[in-house]
mmCIF file of C-alpha atoms and ligand atoms in Angstrom:
data_model
loop_
_atom_site.group_PDB
_atom_site.id
_atom_site.type_symbol
_atom_site.label_atom_id
_atom_site.label_comp_id
_atom_site.label_asym_id
_atom_site.label_seq_id
_atom_site.Cartn_x
_atom_site.Cartn_y
_atom_site.Cartn_z
ATOM 1 C CA MET A 1 25.711 -1.254 11.725
ATOM 2 C CA SER A 2 24.286 1.545 9.618
ATOM 3 C CA GLU A 3 21.227 3.403 10.812
ATOM 4 C CA LEU A 4 19.119 1.649 8.196
ATOM 5 C CA GLN A 5 20.388 -1.759 9.312
ATOM 6 C CA GLU A 6 19.526 -0.932 12.913
ATOM 7 C CA ASN A 7 16.090 0.288 11.912
ATOM 8 C CA LEU A 8 15.484 -2.868 9.932
ATOM 9 C CA VAL A 9 16.439 -5.109 12.861
ATOM 10 C CA SER A 10 14.050 -3.162 15.043
ATOM 11 C CA ILE A 11 11.163 -3.341 12.540
ATOM 12 C CA ARG A 12 11.667 -7.068 11.960
ATOM 13 C CA GLY A 13 11.623 -7.565 15.725
ATOM 14 C CA ARG A 14 8.368 -5.625 16.014
ATOM 15 C CA ILE A 15 6.834 -7.726 13.229
ATOM 16 C CA GLU A 16 8.004 -10.988 14.792
ATOM 17 C CA ARG A 17 6.678 -10.121 18.227
ATOM 18 C CA ALA A 18 3.313 -9.053 16.844
ATOM 19 C CA CYS A 19 3.129 -12.309 14.872
ATOM 20 C CA GLU A 20 4.014 -14.302 17.954
ATOM 21 C CA ARG A 21 1.300 -12.582 20.012
ATOM 22 C CA SER A 22 -1.299 -13.370 17.366
ATOM 23 C CA GLY A 23 -0.182 -16.900 16.524
ATOM 24 C CA ARG A 24 0.950 -16.012 13.023
ATOM 25 C CA HIS A 25 4.064 -16.970 11.093
ATOM 26 C CA PRO A 26 6.395 -13.975 10.485
ATOM 27 C CA ASP A 27 6.553 -14.946 6.803
ATOM 28 C CA SER A 28 2.846 -14.159 6.533
ATOM 29 C CA VAL A 29 3.610 -10.420 6.736
ATOM 30 C CA ARG A 30 5.432 -8.651 3.905
ATOM 31 C CA LEU A 31 7.414 -5.536 4.699
ATOM 32 C CA MET A 32 7.123 -2.729 2.177
ATOM 33 C CA ALA A 33 9.753 0.018 2.229
ATOM 34 C CA VAL A 34 7.939 3.282 1.519
ATOM 35 C CA SER A 35 10.581 5.206 -0.416
ATOM 36 C CA LYS A 36 8.592 8.353 -1.280
ATOM 37 C CA ASN A 37 10.770 11.489 -1.068
ATOM 38 C CA GLN A 38 13.876 9.296 -0.682
ATOM 39 C CA PRO A 39 16.591 9.375 -3.354
ATOM 40 C CA PRO A 40 17.539 6.268 -5.385
ATOM 41 C CA SER A 41 20.662 5.862 -3.226
ATOM 42 C CA ARG A 42 18.497 5.061 -0.209
ATOM 43 C CA VAL A 43 16.484 2.547 -2.219
ATOM 44 C CA SER A 44 19.758 0.865 -3.221
ATOM 45 C CA GLU A 45 20.864 0.839 0.402
ATOM 46 C CA ALA A 46 17.604 -0.860 1.434
ATOM 47 C CA ALA A 47 17.796 -3.292 -1.485
ATOM 48 C CA ALA A 48 21.308 -4.257 -0.382
ATOM 49 C CA GLU A 49 19.767 -5.320 2.954
ATOM 50 C CA GLY A 50 17.481 -7.697 1.110
ATOM 51 C CA LEU A 51 14.337 -5.557 0.868
ATOM 52 C CA THR A 52 12.539 -6.151 -2.410
ATOM 53 C CA LEU A 53 9.169 -4.439 -2.060
ATOM 54 C CA PHE A 54 8.976 -0.644 -2.439
ATOM 55 C CA GLY A 55 6.111 1.842 -2.393
ATOM 56 C CA GLU A 56 5.807 5.238 -4.061
ATOM 57 C CA ASN A 57 2.898 7.657 -3.950
ATOM 58 C CA ARG A 58 3.595 10.090 -6.776
ATOM 59 C CA ILE A 59 3.827 9.238 -10.450
ATOM 60 C CA GLN A 60 6.156 12.123 -11.352
ATOM 61 C CA GLU A 61 8.631 11.100 -8.694
ATOM 62 C CA ALA A 62 8.428 7.382 -9.547
ATOM 63 C CA LYS A 63 9.002 8.022 -13.251
ATOM 64 C CA VAL A 64 12.354 9.615 -12.505
ATOM 65 C CA LYS A 65 13.340 7.398 -9.590
ATOM 66 C CA ILE A 66 12.474 3.815 -10.566
ATOM 67 C CA PRO A 67 14.798 3.705 -13.606
ATOM 68 C CA GLN A 68 17.667 4.810 -11.345
ATOM 69 C CA CYS A 69 17.087 2.016 -8.830
ATOM 70 C CA PRO A 70 18.345 -1.570 -8.888
ATOM 71 C CA GLY A 71 16.379 -3.926 -11.142
ATOM 72 C CA ARG A 72 14.234 -6.818 -9.930
ATOM 73 C CA LEU A 73 12.559 -4.797 -7.191
ATOM 74 C CA GLU A 74 8.792 -4.932 -6.829
ATOM 75 C CA TRP A 75 7.134 -1.518 -6.977
ATOM 76 C CA HIS A 76 3.650 -0.707 -5.712
ATOM 77 C CA PHE A 77 1.830 2.564 -6.236
ATOM 78 C CA ILE A 78 0.316 3.553 -2.879
ATOM 79 C CA GLY A 79 -1.008 7.058 -3.497
ATOM 80 C CA HIS A 80 -4.157 8.541 -4.939
ATOM 81 C CA LEU A 81 -4.106 7.924 -8.685
ATOM 82 C CA GLN A 82 -5.730 10.367 -11.085
ATOM 83 C CA SER A 83 -7.222 8.705 -14.174
ATOM 84 C CA ASN A 84 -4.968 10.708 -16.493
ATOM 85 C CA LYS A 85 -1.947 9.044 -14.847
ATOM 86 C CA ALA A 86 -3.286 5.495 -15.200
ATOM 87 C CA ARG A 87 -1.172 4.841 -18.285
ATOM 88 C CA ASP A 88 2.048 5.764 -16.474
ATOM 89 C CA ALA A 89 1.049 3.760 -13.412
ATOM 90 C CA VAL A 90 0.440 0.629 -15.485
ATOM 91 C CA GLY A 91 3.816 1.109 -17.174
ATOM 92 C CA LEU A 92 5.785 1.670 -13.981
ATOM 93 C CA PHE A 93 4.256 -0.452 -11.231
ATOM 94 C CA HIS A 94 3.739 -4.138 -10.547
ATOM 95 C CA VAL A 95 0.746 -3.457 -8.318
ATOM 96 C CA VAL A 96 -1.541 -0.463 -7.870
ATOM 97 C CA GLN A 97 -2.746 -0.240 -4.273
ATOM 98 C CA GLY A 98 -5.359 2.326 -3.486
ATOM 99 C CA VAL A 99 -7.770 1.874 -6.382
ATOM 100 C CA ASP A 100 -10.640 3.957 -5.069
ATOM 101 C CA SER A 101 -13.363 4.138 -7.725
ATOM 102 C CA LEU A 102 -14.976 2.122 -10.473
ATOM 103 C CA ALA A 103 -14.053 4.859 -12.968
ATOM 104 C CA LEU A 104 -10.368 4.548 -12.077
ATOM 105 C CA ALA A 105 -10.553 0.748 -12.250
ATOM 106 C CA GLU A 106 -12.084 0.993 -15.725
ATOM 107 C CA GLU A 107 -9.305 3.310 -16.863
ATOM 108 C CA LEU A 108 -6.669 0.930 -15.475
ATOM 109 C CA GLN A 109 -8.390 -1.929 -17.288
ATOM 110 C CA LYS A 110 -8.162 0.013 -20.550
ATOM 111 C CA GLN A 111 -4.499 0.887 -20.080
ATOM 112 C CA ALA A 112 -3.581 -2.649 -18.992
ATOM 113 C CA ALA A 113 -5.214 -3.999 -22.154
ATOM 114 C CA LYS A 114 -3.242 -1.516 -24.282
ATOM 115 C CA GLN A 115 -0.023 -2.559 -22.585
ATOM 116 C CA ALA A 116 -0.928 -6.244 -22.946
ATOM 117 C CA ARG A 117 -0.676 -7.089 -19.265
ATOM 118 C CA THR A 118 -2.782 -7.930 -16.272
ATOM 119 C CA LEU A 119 -2.551 -5.631 -13.291
ATOM 120 C CA PRO A 120 -2.849 -6.792 -9.687
ATOM 121 C CA ILE A 121 -4.695 -4.189 -7.618
ATOM 122 C CA LEU A 122 -5.791 -3.528 -4.055
ATOM 123 C CA LEU A 123 -8.980 -1.616 -3.346
ATOM 124 C CA GLU A 124 -8.713 1.256 -0.905
ATOM 125 C CA VAL A 125 -11.361 1.465 1.777
ATOM 126 C CA ASN A 126 -12.018 4.623 3.759
ATOM 127 C CA VAL A 127 -13.033 2.684 6.844
ATOM 128 C CA ALA A 128 -13.207 5.639 9.208
ATOM 129 C CA GLY A 129 -15.154 7.756 6.699
ATOM 130 C CA GLU A 130 -12.672 10.642 6.885
ATOM 131 C CA SER A 131 -13.503 13.367 4.376
ATOM 132 C CA SER A 132 -9.791 14.089 3.867
ATOM 133 C CA LYS A 133 -9.095 10.573 2.608
ATOM 134 C CA PHE A 134 -9.816 8.684 -0.569
ATOM 135 C CA GLY A 135 -11.311 5.218 -0.722
ATOM 136 C CA TRP A 136 -14.596 3.378 -0.806
ATOM 137 C CA HIS A 137 -17.194 3.473 1.888
ATOM 138 C CA PRO A 138 -17.504 -0.222 2.852
ATOM 139 C CA ASP A 139 -21.168 -0.496 1.731
ATOM 140 C CA ARG A 140 -20.418 1.038 -1.635
ATOM 141 C CA LEU A 141 -17.483 -1.295 -2.146
ATOM 142 C CA LEU A 142 -19.637 -4.316 -1.411
ATOM 143 C CA ALA A 143 -22.239 -3.033 -3.885
ATOM 144 C CA GLU A 144 -19.656 -2.540 -6.645
ATOM 145 C CA PHE A 145 -17.321 -5.395 -5.859
ATOM 146 C CA LEU A 146 -18.524 -7.891 -8.439
ATOM 147 C CA GLN A 147 -18.406 -5.240 -11.186
ATOM 148 C CA LEU A 148 -14.809 -4.483 -10.237
ATOM 149 C CA ASN A 149 -13.921 -8.096 -10.226
ATOM 150 C CA ALA A 150 -15.360 -8.570 -13.706
ATOM 151 C CA LEU A 151 -12.693 -6.300 -15.253
ATOM 152 C CA SER A 152 -10.656 -8.929 -17.075
ATOM 153 C CA ARG A 153 -7.266 -7.205 -17.032
ATOM 154 C CA LEU A 154 -7.360 -6.480 -13.307
ATOM 155 C CA GLU A 155 -6.748 -8.991 -10.531
ATOM 156 C CA VAL A 156 -8.157 -7.903 -7.198
ATOM 157 C CA HIS A 157 -5.714 -9.268 -4.615
ATOM 158 C CA GLY A 158 -7.184 -7.611 -1.550
ATOM 159 C CA LEU A 159 -7.852 -4.376 0.287
ATOM 160 C CA MET A 160 -5.814 -1.515 1.703
ATOM 161 C CA THR A 161 -6.524 1.298 4.108
ATOM 162 C CA ILE A 162 -4.758 4.299 5.573
ATOM 163 C CA ALA A 163 -5.822 4.560 9.196
ATOM 164 C CA PRO A 164 -6.386 7.947 10.834
ATOM 165 C CA TYR A 165 -3.371 9.243 12.703
ATOM 166 C CA ALA A 166 -3.513 8.454 16.413
ATOM 167 C CA VAL A 167 -0.934 8.919 19.155
ATOM 168 C CA ASP A 168 -2.125 5.670 20.719
ATOM 169 C CA PRO A 169 -2.233 2.958 18.006
ATOM 170 C CA GLU A 170 -4.820 0.991 20.011
ATOM 171 C CA ARG A 171 -7.338 3.637 18.940
ATOM 172 C CA VAL A 172 -7.115 2.534 15.320
ATOM 173 C CA ARG A 173 -7.554 -1.179 16.046
ATOM 174 C CA PRO A 174 -11.281 -1.010 15.115
ATOM 175 C CA VAL A 175 -10.314 0.422 11.705
ATOM 176 C CA PHE A 176 -8.016 -2.495 10.933
ATOM 177 C CA ARG A 177 -10.535 -4.998 12.253
ATOM 178 C CA ARG A 178 -13.246 -3.497 10.077
ATOM 179 C CA LEU A 179 -11.032 -3.729 6.984
ATOM 180 C CA ARG A 180 -10.560 -7.428 7.653
ATOM 181 C CA GLU A 181 -14.320 -7.879 8.029
ATOM 182 C CA VAL A 182 -14.991 -6.046 4.752
ATOM 183 C CA ARG A 183 -12.347 -8.225 3.098
ATOM 184 C CA ASP A 184 -14.082 -11.352 4.404
ATOM 185 C CA ARG A 185 -17.415 -10.184 2.987
ATOM 186 C CA CYS A 186 -15.821 -9.426 -0.397
ATOM 187 C CA ALA A 187 -14.273 -12.909 -0.397
ATOM 188 C CA ASP A 188 -17.735 -14.373 0.314
ATOM 189 C CA LEU A 189 -19.182 -12.473 -2.653
ATOM 190 C CA LEU A 190 -16.339 -13.720 -4.804
ATOM 191 C CA GLY A 191 -16.468 -17.293 -3.549
ATOM 192 C CA ALA A 192 -12.659 -17.227 -3.405
ATOM 193 C CA PRO A 193 -10.015 -15.998 -0.990
ATOM 194 C CA LEU A 194 -8.859 -12.391 -1.177
ATOM 195 C CA PRO A 195 -5.518 -12.794 0.534
ATOM 196 C CA VAL A 196 -3.936 -9.340 0.802
ATOM 197 C CA LEU A 197 -4.628 -6.849 3.601
ATOM 198 C CA SER A 198 -2.343 -3.822 3.244
ATOM 199 C CA MET A 199 -2.584 -1.924 6.522
ATOM 200 C CA GLY A 200 -0.267 -0.601 9.204
ATOM 201 C CA MET A 201 2.559 1.923 8.947
ATOM 202 C CA SER A 202 5.513 2.970 11.137
ATOM 203 C CA GLY A 203 3.420 3.888 14.170
ATOM 204 C CA ASP A 204 0.782 1.181 14.209
ATOM 205 C CA LEU A 205 2.106 -1.916 12.439
ATOM 206 C CA GLU A 206 1.780 -4.179 15.505
ATOM 207 C CA VAL A 207 -1.924 -3.528 15.879
ATOM 208 C CA ALA A 208 -2.421 -3.990 12.136
ATOM 209 C CA ILE A 209 -0.630 -7.357 12.218
ATOM 210 C CA GLU A 210 -2.692 -8.495 15.193
ATOM 211 C CA GLU A 211 -5.784 -7.703 13.118
ATOM 212 C CA GLY A 212 -4.559 -9.624 10.081
ATOM 213 C CA ALA A 213 -2.322 -7.348 7.975
ATOM 214 C CA THR A 214 -0.366 -9.288 5.344
ATOM 215 C CA LEU A 215 1.570 -6.242 4.106
ATOM 216 C CA VAL A 216 2.787 -3.334 6.246
ATOM 217 C CA ARG A 217 3.945 -0.093 4.616
ATOM 218 C CA VAL A 218 6.862 1.417 6.504
ATOM 219 C CA GLY A 219 8.641 4.663 5.690
ATOM 220 C CA THR A 220 9.811 6.718 8.655
ATOM 221 C CA ALA A 221 10.723 3.801 10.949
ATOM 222 C CA LEU A 222 13.014 2.454 8.222
ATOM 223 C CA PHE A 223 14.531 5.494 6.511
ATOM 224 C CA GLY A 224 14.141 8.072 9.276
ATOM 225 C CA GLU A 225 12.284 11.347 8.800
ATOM 226 C CA ARG A 226 11.485 11.967 5.142
ATOM 227 C CA PRO A 227 13.346 14.732 3.342
ATOM 228 C CA ARG A 228 10.888 17.359 2.165
ATOM 229 C CA ARG A 229 9.951 17.254 -1.484
ATOM 230 C CA THR A 230 11.512 19.853 -3.715
ATOM 231 C CA GLU A 231 9.283 20.125 -6.803
ATOM 232 C CA PRO A 232 5.641 20.926 -6.140
ATOM 233 C CA ASP A 233 3.924 18.874 -8.872
ATOM 234 C CA GLU A 234 0.849 17.073 -7.589
ATOM 235 C CA ALA A 235 -1.365 17.668 -4.611
ATOM 236 C CA PRO A 236 0.032 15.795 -1.609
ATOM 237 C CA ALA A 237 -1.684 12.483 -1.028
ATOM 238 C CA GLU A 238 -1.216 12.332 2.707
HETATM 239 C C1 LIG B 301 3.861 7.626 3.551
HETATM 240 C C2 LIG B 301 3.003 6.437 3.550
HETATM 241 C C3 LIG B 301 3.289 5.334 4.374
HETATM 242 C C4 LIG B 301 4.465 5.272 5.331
HETATM 243 O O1 LIG B 301 4.241 6.089 6.429
HETATM 244 P P1 LIG B 301 5.288 6.090 7.656
HETATM 245 O O2 LIG B 301 4.474 6.620 8.771
HETATM 246 O O3 LIG B 301 6.396 6.974 7.261
HETATM 247 O O4 LIG B 301 5.716 4.692 7.866
HETATM 248 C C5 LIG B 301 2.454 4.227 4.273
HETATM 249 N N1 LIG B 301 1.395 4.198 3.444
HETATM 250 C C6 LIG B 301 1.092 5.232 2.647
HETATM 251 C C7 LIG B 301 -0.075 5.123 1.738
HETATM 252 C C8 LIG B 301 1.875 6.390 2.673
HETATM 253 O O5 LIG B 301 1.548 7.416 1.877
#
């Protein structure tokens, strides 16, 4: 078995066990391969193992990489998006996760209309209130949620968060739980389900699944340590 195959077996096992512990079906959790900083060859290798969902966090990198990757993959943008890159994002990605302001949502709406498509989005919540991270404060999101949802070219599918780094993943359980609670309140406002909860990464995916994650974003545990980036274009999003 290749290293990637071994990693994948291990990640799937972790997902299954977490689902079992929380009485969930393993199919209720999608695995995203976070391919940032990885060359197209590694994406192809992962695609050959049956992975179909990939995440990138820089537009410049994605613009070059996505056309070199196998077709029929689903690409999500998972970084911080500047409004002046909204046009590229709408052209390149199936889903934009991490929409973090009404102004950005309005720009995406405009670009989606120009490109004659609807754009599924996830709203990023800064649950822990870290100043180094992007995303809505939960109260502000609840106040603006119906305005966001009224943008006709955008489909709000759910919420995402990037939890603070912690050596012990149990410490971030309250963050994941809070995201689920905010999601439930948004769904109440909407009067409809808001199915997607994108939370959990290599180090804390079990806890995220136990708290309701439907999509986990995994980079390091799948591909190994990320190669460093070579061209300094945008400010790092992590
Ligand atoms: C890099 C990144 C990940 C993956 O992190 P790992 O710890 O390598 O699994 C997940 N989500 C976002 C938004 C990221 O930027």
